[in-house]
GROMACS .gro file of C-alpha atoms in nm:
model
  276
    1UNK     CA    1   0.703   1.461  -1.735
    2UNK     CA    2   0.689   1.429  -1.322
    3UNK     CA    3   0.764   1.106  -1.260
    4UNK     CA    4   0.427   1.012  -1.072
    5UNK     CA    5   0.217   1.075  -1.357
    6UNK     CA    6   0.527   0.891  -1.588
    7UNK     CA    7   0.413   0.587  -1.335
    8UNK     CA    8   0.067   0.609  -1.332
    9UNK     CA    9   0.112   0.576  -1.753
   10UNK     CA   10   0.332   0.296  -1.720
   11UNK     CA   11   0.029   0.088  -1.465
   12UNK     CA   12  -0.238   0.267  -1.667
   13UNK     CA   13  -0.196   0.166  -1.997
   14UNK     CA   14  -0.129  -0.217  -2.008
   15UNK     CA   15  -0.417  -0.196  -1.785
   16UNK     CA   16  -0.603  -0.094  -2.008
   17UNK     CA   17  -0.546  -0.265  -2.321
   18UNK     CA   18  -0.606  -0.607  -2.090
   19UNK     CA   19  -0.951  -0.497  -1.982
   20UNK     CA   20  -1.082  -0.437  -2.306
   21UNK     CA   21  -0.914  -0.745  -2.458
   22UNK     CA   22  -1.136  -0.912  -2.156
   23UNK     CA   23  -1.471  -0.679  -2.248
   24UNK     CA   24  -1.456  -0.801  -2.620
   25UNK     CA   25  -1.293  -1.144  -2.579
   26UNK     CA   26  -1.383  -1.323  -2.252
   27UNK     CA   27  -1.700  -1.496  -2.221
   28UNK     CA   28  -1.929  -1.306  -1.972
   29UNK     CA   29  -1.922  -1.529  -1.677
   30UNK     CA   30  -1.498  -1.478  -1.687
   31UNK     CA   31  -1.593  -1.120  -1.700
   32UNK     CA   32  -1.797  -1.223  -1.374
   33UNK     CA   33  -1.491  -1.406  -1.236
   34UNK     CA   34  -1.237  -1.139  -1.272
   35UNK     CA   35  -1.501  -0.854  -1.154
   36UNK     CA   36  -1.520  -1.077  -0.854
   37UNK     CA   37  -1.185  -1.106  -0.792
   38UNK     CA   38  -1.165  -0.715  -0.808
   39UNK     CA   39  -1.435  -0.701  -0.544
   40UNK     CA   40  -1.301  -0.892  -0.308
   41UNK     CA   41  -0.954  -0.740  -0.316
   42UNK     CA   42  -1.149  -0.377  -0.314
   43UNK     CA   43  -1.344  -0.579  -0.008
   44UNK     CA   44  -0.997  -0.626   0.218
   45UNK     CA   45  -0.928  -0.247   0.136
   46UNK     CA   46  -1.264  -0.111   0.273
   47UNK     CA   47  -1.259  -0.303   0.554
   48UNK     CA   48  -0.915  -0.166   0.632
   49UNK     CA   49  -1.029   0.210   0.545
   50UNK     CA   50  -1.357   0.106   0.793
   51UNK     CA   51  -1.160   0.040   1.102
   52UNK     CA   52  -1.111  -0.330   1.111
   53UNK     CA   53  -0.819  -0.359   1.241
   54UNK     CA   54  -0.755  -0.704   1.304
   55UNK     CA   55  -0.688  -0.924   1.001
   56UNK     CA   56  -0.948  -1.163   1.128
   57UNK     CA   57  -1.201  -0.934   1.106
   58UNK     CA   58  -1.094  -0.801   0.748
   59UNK     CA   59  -1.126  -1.198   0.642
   60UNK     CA   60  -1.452  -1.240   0.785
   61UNK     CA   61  -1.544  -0.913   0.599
   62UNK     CA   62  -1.438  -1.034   0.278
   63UNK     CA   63  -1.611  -1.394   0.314
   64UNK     CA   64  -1.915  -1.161   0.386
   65UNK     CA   65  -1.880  -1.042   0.023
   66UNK     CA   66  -1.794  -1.347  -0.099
   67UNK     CA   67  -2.069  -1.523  -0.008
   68UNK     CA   68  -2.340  -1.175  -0.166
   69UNK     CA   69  -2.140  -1.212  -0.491
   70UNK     CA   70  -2.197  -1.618  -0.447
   71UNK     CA   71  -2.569  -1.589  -0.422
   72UNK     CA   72  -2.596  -1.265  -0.702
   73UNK     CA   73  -2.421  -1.503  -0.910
   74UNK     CA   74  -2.603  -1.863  -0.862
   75UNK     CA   75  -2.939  -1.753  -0.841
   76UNK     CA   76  -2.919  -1.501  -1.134
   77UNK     CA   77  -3.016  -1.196  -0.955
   78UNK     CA   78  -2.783  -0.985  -1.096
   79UNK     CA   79  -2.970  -1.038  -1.489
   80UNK     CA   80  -3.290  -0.947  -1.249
   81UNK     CA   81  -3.422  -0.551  -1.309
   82UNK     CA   82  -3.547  -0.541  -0.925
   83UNK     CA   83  -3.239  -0.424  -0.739
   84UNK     CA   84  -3.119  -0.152  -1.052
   85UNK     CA   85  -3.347   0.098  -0.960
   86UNK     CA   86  -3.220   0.087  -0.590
   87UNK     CA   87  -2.884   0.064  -0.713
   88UNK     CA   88  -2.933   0.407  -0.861
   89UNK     CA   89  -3.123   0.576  -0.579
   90UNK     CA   90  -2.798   0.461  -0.350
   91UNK     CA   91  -2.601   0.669  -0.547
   92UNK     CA   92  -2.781   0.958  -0.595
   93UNK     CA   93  -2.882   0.967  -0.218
   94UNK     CA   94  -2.488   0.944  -0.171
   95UNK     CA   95  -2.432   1.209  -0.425
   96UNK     CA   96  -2.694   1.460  -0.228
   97UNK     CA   97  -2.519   1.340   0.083
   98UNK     CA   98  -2.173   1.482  -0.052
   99UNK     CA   99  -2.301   1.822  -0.194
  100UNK     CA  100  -2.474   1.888   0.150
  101UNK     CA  101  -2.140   1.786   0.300
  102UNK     CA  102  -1.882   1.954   0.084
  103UNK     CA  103  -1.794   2.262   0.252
  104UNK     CA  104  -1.892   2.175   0.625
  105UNK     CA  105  -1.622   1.998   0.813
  106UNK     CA  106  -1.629   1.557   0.787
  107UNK     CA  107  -1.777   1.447   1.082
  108UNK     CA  108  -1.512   1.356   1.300
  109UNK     CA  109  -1.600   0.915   1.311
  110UNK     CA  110  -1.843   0.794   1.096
  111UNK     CA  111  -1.899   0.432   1.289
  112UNK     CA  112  -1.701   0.128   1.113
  113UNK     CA  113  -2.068  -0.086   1.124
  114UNK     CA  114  -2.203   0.250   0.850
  115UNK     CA  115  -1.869   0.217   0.652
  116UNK     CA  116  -1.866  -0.137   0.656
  117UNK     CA  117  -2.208  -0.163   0.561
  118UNK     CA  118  -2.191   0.069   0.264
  119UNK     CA  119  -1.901  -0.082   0.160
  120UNK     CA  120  -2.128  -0.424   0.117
  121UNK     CA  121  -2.400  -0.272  -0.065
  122UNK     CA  122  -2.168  -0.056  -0.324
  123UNK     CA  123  -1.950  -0.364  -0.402
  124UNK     CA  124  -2.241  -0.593  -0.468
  125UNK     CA  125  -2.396  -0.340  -0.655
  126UNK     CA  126  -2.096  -0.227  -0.903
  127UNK     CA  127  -2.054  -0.634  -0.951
  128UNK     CA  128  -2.396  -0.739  -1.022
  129UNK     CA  129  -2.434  -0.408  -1.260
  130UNK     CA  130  -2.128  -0.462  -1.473
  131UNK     CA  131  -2.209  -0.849  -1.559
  132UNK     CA  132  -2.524  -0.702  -1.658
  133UNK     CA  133  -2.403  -0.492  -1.876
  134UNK     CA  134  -2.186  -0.696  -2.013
  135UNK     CA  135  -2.465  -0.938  -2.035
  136UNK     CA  136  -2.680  -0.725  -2.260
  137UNK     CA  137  -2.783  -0.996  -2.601
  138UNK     CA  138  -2.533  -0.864  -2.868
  139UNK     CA  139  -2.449  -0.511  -2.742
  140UNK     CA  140  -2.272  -0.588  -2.396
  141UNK     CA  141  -1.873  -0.540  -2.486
  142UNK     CA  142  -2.049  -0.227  -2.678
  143UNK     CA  143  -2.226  -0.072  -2.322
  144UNK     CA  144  -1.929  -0.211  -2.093
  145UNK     CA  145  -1.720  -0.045  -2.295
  146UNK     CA  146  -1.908   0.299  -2.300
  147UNK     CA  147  -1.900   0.265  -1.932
  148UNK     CA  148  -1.517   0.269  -1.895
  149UNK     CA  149  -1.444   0.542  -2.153
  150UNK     CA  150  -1.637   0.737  -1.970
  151UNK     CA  151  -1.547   0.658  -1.627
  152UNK     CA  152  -1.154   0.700  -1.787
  153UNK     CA  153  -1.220   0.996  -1.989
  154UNK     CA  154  -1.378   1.189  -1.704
  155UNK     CA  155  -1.072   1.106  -1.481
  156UNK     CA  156  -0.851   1.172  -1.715
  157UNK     CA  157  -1.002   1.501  -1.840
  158UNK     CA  158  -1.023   1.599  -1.473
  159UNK     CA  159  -0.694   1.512  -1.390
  160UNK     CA  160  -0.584   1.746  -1.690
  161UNK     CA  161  -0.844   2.039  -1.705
  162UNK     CA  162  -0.809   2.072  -1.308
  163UNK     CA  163  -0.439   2.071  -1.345
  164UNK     CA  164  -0.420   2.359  -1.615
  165UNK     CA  165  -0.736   2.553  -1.497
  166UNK     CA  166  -0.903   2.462  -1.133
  167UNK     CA  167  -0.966   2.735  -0.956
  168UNK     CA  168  -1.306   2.662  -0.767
  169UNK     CA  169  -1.306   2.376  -0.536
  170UNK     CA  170  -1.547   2.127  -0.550
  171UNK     CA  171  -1.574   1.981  -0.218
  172UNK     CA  172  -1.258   2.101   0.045
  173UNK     CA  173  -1.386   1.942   0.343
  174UNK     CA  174  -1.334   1.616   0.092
  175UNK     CA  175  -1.083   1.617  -0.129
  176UNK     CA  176  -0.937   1.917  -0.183
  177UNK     CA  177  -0.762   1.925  -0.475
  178UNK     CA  178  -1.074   1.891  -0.707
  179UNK     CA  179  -1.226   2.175  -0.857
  180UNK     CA  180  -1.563   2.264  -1.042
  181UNK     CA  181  -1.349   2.317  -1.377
  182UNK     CA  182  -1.181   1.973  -1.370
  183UNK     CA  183  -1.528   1.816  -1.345
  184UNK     CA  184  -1.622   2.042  -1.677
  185UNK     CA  185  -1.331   1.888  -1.861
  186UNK     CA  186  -1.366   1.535  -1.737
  187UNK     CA  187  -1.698   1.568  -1.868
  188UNK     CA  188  -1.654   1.741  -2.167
  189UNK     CA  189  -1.376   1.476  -2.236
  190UNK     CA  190  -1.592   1.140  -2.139
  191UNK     CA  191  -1.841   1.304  -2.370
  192UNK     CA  192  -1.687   1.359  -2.697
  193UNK     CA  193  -1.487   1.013  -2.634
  194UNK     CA  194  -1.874   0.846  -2.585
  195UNK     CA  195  -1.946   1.007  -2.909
  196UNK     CA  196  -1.666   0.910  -3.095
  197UNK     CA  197  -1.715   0.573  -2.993
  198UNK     CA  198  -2.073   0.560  -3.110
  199UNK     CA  199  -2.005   0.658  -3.484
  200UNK     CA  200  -1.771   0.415  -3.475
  201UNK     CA  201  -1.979   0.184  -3.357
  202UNK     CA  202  -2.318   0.271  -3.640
  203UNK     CA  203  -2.102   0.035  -3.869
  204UNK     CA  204  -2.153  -0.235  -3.665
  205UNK     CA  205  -2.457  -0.229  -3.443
  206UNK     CA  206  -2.816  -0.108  -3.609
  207UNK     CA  207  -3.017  -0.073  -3.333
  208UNK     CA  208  -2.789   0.164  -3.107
  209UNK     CA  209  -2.982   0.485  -2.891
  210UNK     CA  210  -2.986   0.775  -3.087
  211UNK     CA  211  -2.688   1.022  -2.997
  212UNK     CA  212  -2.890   1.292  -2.772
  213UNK     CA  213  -2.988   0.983  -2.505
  214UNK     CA  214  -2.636   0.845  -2.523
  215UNK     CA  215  -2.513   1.239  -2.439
  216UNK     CA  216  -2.791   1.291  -2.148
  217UNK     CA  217  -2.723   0.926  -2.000
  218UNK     CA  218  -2.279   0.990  -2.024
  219UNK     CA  219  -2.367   1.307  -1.873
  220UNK     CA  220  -2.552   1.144  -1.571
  221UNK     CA  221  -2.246   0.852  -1.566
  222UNK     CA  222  -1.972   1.056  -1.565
  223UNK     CA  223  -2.130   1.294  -1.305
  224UNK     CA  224  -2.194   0.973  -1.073
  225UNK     CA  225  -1.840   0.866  -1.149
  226UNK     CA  226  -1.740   1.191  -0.968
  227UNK     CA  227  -1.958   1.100  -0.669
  228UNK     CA  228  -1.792   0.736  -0.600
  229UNK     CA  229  -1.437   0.905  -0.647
  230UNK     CA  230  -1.589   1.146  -0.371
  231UNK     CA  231  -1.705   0.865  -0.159
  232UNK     CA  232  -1.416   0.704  -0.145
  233UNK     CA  233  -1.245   0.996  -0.031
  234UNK     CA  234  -1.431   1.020   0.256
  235UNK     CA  235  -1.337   0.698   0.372
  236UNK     CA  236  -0.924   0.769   0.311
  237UNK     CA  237  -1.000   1.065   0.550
  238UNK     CA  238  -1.191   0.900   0.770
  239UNK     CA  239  -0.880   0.637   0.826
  240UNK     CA  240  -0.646   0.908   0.771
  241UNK     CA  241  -0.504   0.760   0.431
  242UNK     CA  242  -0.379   0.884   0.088
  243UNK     CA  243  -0.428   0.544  -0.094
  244UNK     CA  244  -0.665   0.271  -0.025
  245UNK     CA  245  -0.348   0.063  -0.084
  246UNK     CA  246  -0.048  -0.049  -0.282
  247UNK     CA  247  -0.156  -0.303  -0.562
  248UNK     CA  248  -0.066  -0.059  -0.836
  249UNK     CA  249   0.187   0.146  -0.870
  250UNK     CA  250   0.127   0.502  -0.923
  251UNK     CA  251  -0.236   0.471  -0.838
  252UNK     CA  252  -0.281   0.314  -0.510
  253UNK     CA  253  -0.493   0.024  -0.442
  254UNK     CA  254  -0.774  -0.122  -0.642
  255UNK     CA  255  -1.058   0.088  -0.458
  256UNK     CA  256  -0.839   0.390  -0.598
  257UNK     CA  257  -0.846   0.262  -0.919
  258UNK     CA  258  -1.239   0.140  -0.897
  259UNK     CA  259  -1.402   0.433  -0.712
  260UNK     CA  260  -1.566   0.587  -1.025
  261UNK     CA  261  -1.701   0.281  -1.133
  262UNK     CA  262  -1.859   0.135  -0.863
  263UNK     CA  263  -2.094   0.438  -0.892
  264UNK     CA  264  -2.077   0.468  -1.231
  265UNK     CA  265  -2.198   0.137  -1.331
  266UNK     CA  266  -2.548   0.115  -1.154
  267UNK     CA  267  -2.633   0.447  -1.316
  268UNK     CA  268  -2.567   0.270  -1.669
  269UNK     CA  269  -2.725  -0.052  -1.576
  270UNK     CA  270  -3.042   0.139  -1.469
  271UNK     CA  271  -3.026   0.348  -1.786
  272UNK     CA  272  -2.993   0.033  -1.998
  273UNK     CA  273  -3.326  -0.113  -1.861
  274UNK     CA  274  -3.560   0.175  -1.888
  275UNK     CA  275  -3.438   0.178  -2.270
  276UNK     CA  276  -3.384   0.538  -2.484
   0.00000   0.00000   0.00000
């Protein structure tokens, strides 16, 4: 086994097992609290990928974010439907964005204010969607879980399927090293994982979606989760990084770890509300 993939095991896997001990233990306003923490962290490494060089600045840019998750939190916006269907139309404008762009060259500076800005908007968005997930009466562990295996399972099943059989790349100008087939096995693998995890679940739960919406709206997730790994490699080239950072070993900093979800979980949250 190489030993960077025997190191992204060793992170991966406790790292797991704690956040779903937290996703079907914790309370949801610690699942707030530790999403929050994540954000600001992921905060400190966007504003170094967006050019702000001084640590002043990258302070001031996390207090920024602070002070958005502050207000989602204490005035109960993030429980409110309003901002969901935005939250998807972000992504999916992002996600046309990247197709158009992925095989014409990056632009050569994309200004720190855009990066910075977006940066803002996805973190708020990926926080205030998960705690409303989570927050769904009786079935939130259920939905926040269905979010990360398929945000895992698609990474995973790219990572693998890409490795054994990409040949097509999926966006060069981007990050090279995906490939149309790795997407098809990420899919196929956050799929049948999604699946899995919903018999389970019909011994438990009586009023889950039937399987065919669950299947079209893990299809749309795990195709979004794609687009925010994307995203976030457009900022690493833009700053002219591999890794967003160093928190964990084997898999960079917490925006590397976090990518696929920030898109991921707006899509979800918006699915949630307009109901199978």
């Amino acid at each position: 086994m190489p030993t960077v993939l025997k190191q992204r095991i060793l992170t991966a896997v406790p790292l797991a097992l704690i956040v779903l001990a937290l996703i079907w233990r914790a309370p949801v306003v610690w699942i707030q609290i530790v999403m929050a923490a994540a954000m600001l962290v992921a905060a400190w490494e966007w504003a170094d990928l967006s050019g702000y060089q001084r640590r002043s600045s990258r302070i001031a840019y996390v207090g920024v974010m602070a002070v958005l998750l502050a207000v989602m939190a204490t005035t109960e916006l993030a429980d409110q439907t309003l901002w969901r269907v935005p939250g998807l139309l972000w992504w999916l404008g992002v996600g046309v964005w990247l197709l158009y762009q992925a095989r014409r060259p990056m632009p050569a500076h994309l200004p720190g204010w855009l990066r910075g800005g977006a940066g803002l908007v996805t973190l708020t968005l990926a926080w205030a969607s998960v705690a409303s997930i989570h927050g769904q009466p009786g079935v939130g562990p259920f939905w926040l879980t269905v979010l990360v295996i398929l945000v895992w399972g698609s990474d995973i099943g790219g990572y693998f399927a890409g490795r054994r059989y990409g040949r097509h790349k999926l966006a060069p100008s981007i990050s090279p090293g995906k490939t149309w087939e790795g997407v098809a096995g990420g899919l196929a693998l956050a799929i049948a994982l999604v699946v899995a995890l919903r018999a389970i679940a019909d011994g438990y739960y009586t009023d889950l979606p039937g399987y065919s919406w669950l299947i079209a709206v893990g299809i749309m997730v795990a195709l979004l989760s794609v687009v925010g790994d994307l995203s976030e490699s457009v900022l690493k080239r833009q700053a002219g990084r591999k890794d967003s950072g160093r928190l964990l070993p084997g898999h960079g900093g917490m925006l590397d770890r976090i990518d696929a979800l920030l898109a991921a979980a707006p899509v979800l949250a918006a699915a949630l509300v307009s109901g199978p």
